């Protein structure tokens, strides 16, 4: 009897399960049907909206095409005018790119600019200085001096002398304290001390007495006359104690110095009265 009850209960559960399954299946089918109906109901609305939008789009395209058709010639004309104006402006305006000039060699010297002869020229001609330094000779000719004495030129207070030697033989004695400057060279018309050696220049050098300021042992400044020699850009230089002196510069002389001019073998020894 218990077995029969158990079979009845199992059959009832099975039937209930089948009923539940059928109910769920019907519910699923019902939901699918509603979903299909909603989709079908929305589809005509979308197609209707698309059809409504097609005329407006076609109208816009038609309007744009019509406008482009009307504006295209004017745009083409404005573009052609801009291109032609740009070409004309570029033809009138000089090109900023200039052809490169051929490189100049460093050996070529720059030629001076031409002088306009119609305009006055106030540059120094040198004629005034030449007239100032010109020395007129007895035959009517003149010689231009290469040297002018400086403002500090002074007549010496000591009895300076030049002892001229050739080897061990004394040739002559020259007193150089009677004036402030002595011009030395081969030109006998203007020089004070004549040198006949061919290696010497016509105006070779000058012995100049100058007043200079110097300080004593106590630091006080005082003026003193001293002899100097200056080479007038001679060909073979001037030597003091067997050393060539710079040209166009005063070189101080001291008692006992030996002076030589050019390639001459004669030696000029400088001394004064107080020298021992």
XYZ file of C-alpha atoms in Angstrom:
276
model
C 0.000 0.000 0.000
C 2.852 2.330 0.698
C 4.257 1.557 -2.685
C 1.043 2.501 -4.362
C 0.998 5.812 -2.505
C 4.534 6.507 -3.553
C 3.708 5.860 -7.243
C 0.670 8.153 -7.045
C 2.779 10.937 -5.540
C 5.450 10.557 -8.177
C 2.863 10.606 -10.970
C 1.330 13.757 -9.490
C 4.721 15.499 -9.290
C 5.496 14.513 -12.858
C 2.186 15.937 -14.022
C 2.801 19.140 -12.098
C 6.268 19.462 -13.636
C 4.811 18.998 -17.095
C 2.197 21.644 -16.397
C 4.835 24.070 -15.186
C 6.954 23.400 -18.245
C 4.012 24.003 -20.571
C 3.127 27.227 -18.723
C 6.675 28.544 -19.017
C 6.782 27.596 -22.671
C 3.525 29.396 -23.336
C 4.817 32.408 -21.459
C 7.993 32.476 -23.619
C 5.913 32.202 -26.796
C 3.686 35.007 -25.617
C 6.675 37.271 -24.945
C 8.194 36.496 -28.339
C 4.921 37.343 -29.989
C 4.723 40.710 -28.235
C 8.333 41.468 -29.197
C 7.682 40.635 -32.857
C 4.571 42.782 -32.905
C 6.483 45.718 -31.381
C 9.250 45.344 -33.945
C 6.756 45.209 -36.779
C 4.964 48.236 -35.424
C 8.175 50.276 -35.224
C 9.454 49.297 -38.665
C 6.776 51.142 -40.675
C 7.396 54.254 -38.615
C 11.111 54.176 -39.398
C 10.495 53.560 -43.090
C 7.940 56.346 -43.079
C 10.463 58.703 -41.450
C 13.088 57.732 -43.997
C 10.720 58.403 -46.840
C 9.831 61.748 -45.280
C 13.539 62.640 -45.050
C 14.291 61.691 -48.651
C 12.497 64.680 -50.224
C 14.227 67.132 -47.891
C 17.609 65.594 -48.659
C 16.927 65.642 -52.345
C 15.758 69.236 -52.012
C 18.979 70.175 -50.213
C 21.063 68.367 -52.801
C 19.080 70.019 -55.537
C 19.533 73.405 -53.883
C 23.240 72.857 -53.460
C 23.614 71.671 -57.026
C 21.661 74.628 -58.241
C 23.706 77.029 -56.200
C 26.969 75.399 -57.285
C 25.852 75.522 -60.871
C 25.130 79.198 -60.496
C 28.272 80.043 -58.511
C 30.746 77.881 -60.399
C 31.368 80.356 -63.264
C 31.809 83.256 -60.843
C 34.222 81.229 -58.730
C 36.178 80.255 -61.811
C 36.346 83.878 -62.934
C 37.531 85.068 -59.491
C 40.157 82.298 -59.398
C 41.417 83.195 -62.881
C 41.565 86.873 -61.929
C 43.548 86.101 -58.738
C 46.022 83.942 -60.674
C 46.489 86.586 -63.382
C 46.968 89.381 -60.818
C 49.491 87.264 -58.914
C 51.417 86.586 -62.125
C 51.460 90.258 -63.070
C 52.646 91.240 -59.579
C 55.399 88.643 -59.670
C 56.525 89.871 -63.091
C 56.687 93.496 -61.878
C 58.368 92.743 -58.540
C 62.141 92.092 -58.870
C 63.256 88.698 -57.800
C 64.733 88.529 -54.294
C 67.134 85.789 -55.374
C 70.063 87.425 -57.083
C 72.639 85.453 -58.996
C 75.667 84.822 -56.857
C 78.690 86.865 -57.801
C 81.831 84.959 -58.654
C 84.197 84.720 -55.695
C 87.010 87.219 -55.676
C 90.492 86.054 -55.169
C 92.340 87.427 -52.175
C 95.208 88.515 -54.410
C 93.059 91.086 -56.208
C 93.401 94.543 -54.695
C 90.418 96.835 -54.375
C 90.649 99.718 -56.788
C 90.016 103.149 -55.242
C 86.771 104.871 -56.189
C 87.039 107.328 -59.059
C 87.598 110.944 -58.065
C 85.067 113.464 -59.267
C 87.216 116.245 -60.690
C 84.284 118.640 -60.774
C 84.110 118.719 -56.946
C 86.700 120.482 -54.771
C 89.272 118.259 -53.057
C 90.400 119.452 -49.631
C 92.655 116.479 -48.863
C 96.280 117.031 -47.911
C 98.403 117.258 -51.018
C 101.751 117.433 -49.208
C 102.814 120.532 -51.133
C 102.700 122.780 -48.059
C 104.882 120.410 -46.034
C 107.260 120.045 -48.952
C 107.523 123.829 -49.270
C 108.222 124.101 -45.531
C 110.986 121.443 -45.644
C 112.438 122.611 -48.932
C 116.008 123.902 -48.889
C 116.885 126.109 -51.844
C 120.358 125.711 -53.266
C 122.604 128.211 -54.979
C 121.968 126.700 -58.417
C 118.223 127.347 -58.087
C 117.214 123.775 -57.222
C 115.751 122.668 -53.896
C 116.001 119.589 -51.678
C 113.229 118.309 -49.424
C 114.323 117.525 -45.880
C 113.067 114.247 -44.408
C 113.237 115.458 -40.815
C 111.775 118.236 -38.668
C 112.950 119.011 -35.149
C 110.477 118.272 -32.325
C 109.205 120.967 -29.893
C 111.450 119.644 -27.107
C 114.625 120.237 -29.151
C 117.267 122.057 -27.072
C 120.875 123.080 -27.508
C 123.024 120.885 -25.209
C 124.730 122.200 -22.106
C 127.538 119.638 -22.229
C 130.342 119.616 -24.784
C 129.403 116.468 -26.734
C 131.949 115.183 -29.285
C 132.247 112.371 -31.849
C 135.633 110.711 -32.239
C 135.859 109.111 -35.702
C 137.970 105.945 -35.984
C 138.809 103.639 -38.858
C 140.284 100.593 -37.243
C 142.709 101.832 -34.585
C 143.386 105.135 -36.340
C 141.548 108.303 -35.330
C 140.505 110.250 -38.404
C 138.812 113.342 -37.016
C 137.000 114.958 -34.088
C 133.449 116.326 -34.500
C 131.898 118.771 -32.026
C 128.126 118.241 -31.808
C 127.173 120.656 -29.017
C 126.916 123.893 -31.030
C 123.370 123.261 -32.308
C 120.370 121.168 -31.332
C 120.374 118.712 -34.271
C 122.883 117.262 -36.774
C 121.794 115.656 -40.044
C 124.063 112.819 -41.218
C 124.205 111.454 -44.774
C 125.727 111.536 -48.270
C 123.941 114.662 -49.534
C 126.572 117.338 -48.926
C 124.119 120.154 -49.766
C 121.938 119.601 -46.650
C 123.815 117.329 -44.234
C 125.784 118.552 -41.219
C 128.003 115.475 -41.006
C 129.016 114.097 -44.399
C 129.373 110.342 -44.928
C 130.742 109.350 -48.332
C 130.315 105.594 -48.110
C 127.997 104.329 -50.921
C 125.997 102.112 -48.529
C 124.751 105.165 -46.648
C 121.601 107.079 -47.630
C 121.558 110.721 -48.668
C 119.716 111.593 -45.448
C 120.656 108.680 -43.263
C 120.163 109.695 -39.593
C 119.904 112.639 -37.196
C 121.525 113.236 -33.797
C 118.943 115.253 -31.836
C 119.427 116.912 -28.437
C 116.151 116.887 -26.505
C 114.935 118.190 -23.171
C 113.253 115.355 -21.243
C 111.858 115.021 -17.734
C 113.336 112.460 -15.383
C 113.215 111.749 -11.641
C 116.224 112.002 -9.348
C 117.075 109.702 -6.444
C 114.591 111.522 -4.206
C 111.675 111.149 -6.664
C 111.637 114.789 -7.759
C 111.137 115.497 -11.478
C 113.571 117.729 -13.292
C 114.410 118.514 -16.906
C 117.596 117.348 -18.518
C 119.118 117.640 -21.989
C 120.061 114.299 -23.548
C 121.321 113.230 -26.994
C 119.212 110.900 -29.137
C 119.671 109.403 -32.589
C 116.923 108.612 -35.104
C 117.258 106.553 -38.292
C 115.482 108.171 -41.281
C 114.393 104.858 -42.832
C 117.809 104.334 -44.343
C 118.609 101.452 -46.674
C 121.278 99.737 -44.530
C 120.251 100.908 -41.030
C 122.081 102.617 -38.223
C 123.945 100.585 -35.586
C 124.667 101.504 -31.977
C 127.107 99.170 -30.229
C 126.789 96.720 -33.158
C 122.975 96.543 -32.873
C 120.573 97.970 -35.468
C 118.225 100.553 -33.993
C 114.551 100.841 -35.013
C 113.717 103.321 -37.780
C 111.785 106.565 -37.272
C 112.153 106.369 -33.466
C 114.367 108.243 -31.049
C 117.086 106.097 -29.489
C 118.868 107.495 -26.444
C 122.643 107.791 -26.650
C 125.039 107.577 -23.714
C 128.677 108.470 -23.261
C 130.934 105.771 -24.717
C 128.419 104.502 -27.332
C 129.876 103.459 -30.711
C 127.792 104.445 -33.765
C 128.109 103.009 -37.283
C 126.180 104.049 -40.403
C 125.290 101.565 -43.154
C 128.107 99.194 -44.081
C 130.872 101.697 -43.424
C 133.832 100.589 -41.282
C 134.105 103.970 -39.595
C 133.185 104.113 -35.942
C 131.842 107.224 -34.206
C 132.531 107.191 -30.467
C 130.352 109.575 -28.409
C 131.929 111.380 -25.452
C 131.530 114.682 -23.604
C 133.724 116.948 -21.455
C 132.885 115.326 -18.124
C 133.286 111.766 -19.391
C 136.326 109.962 -17.977
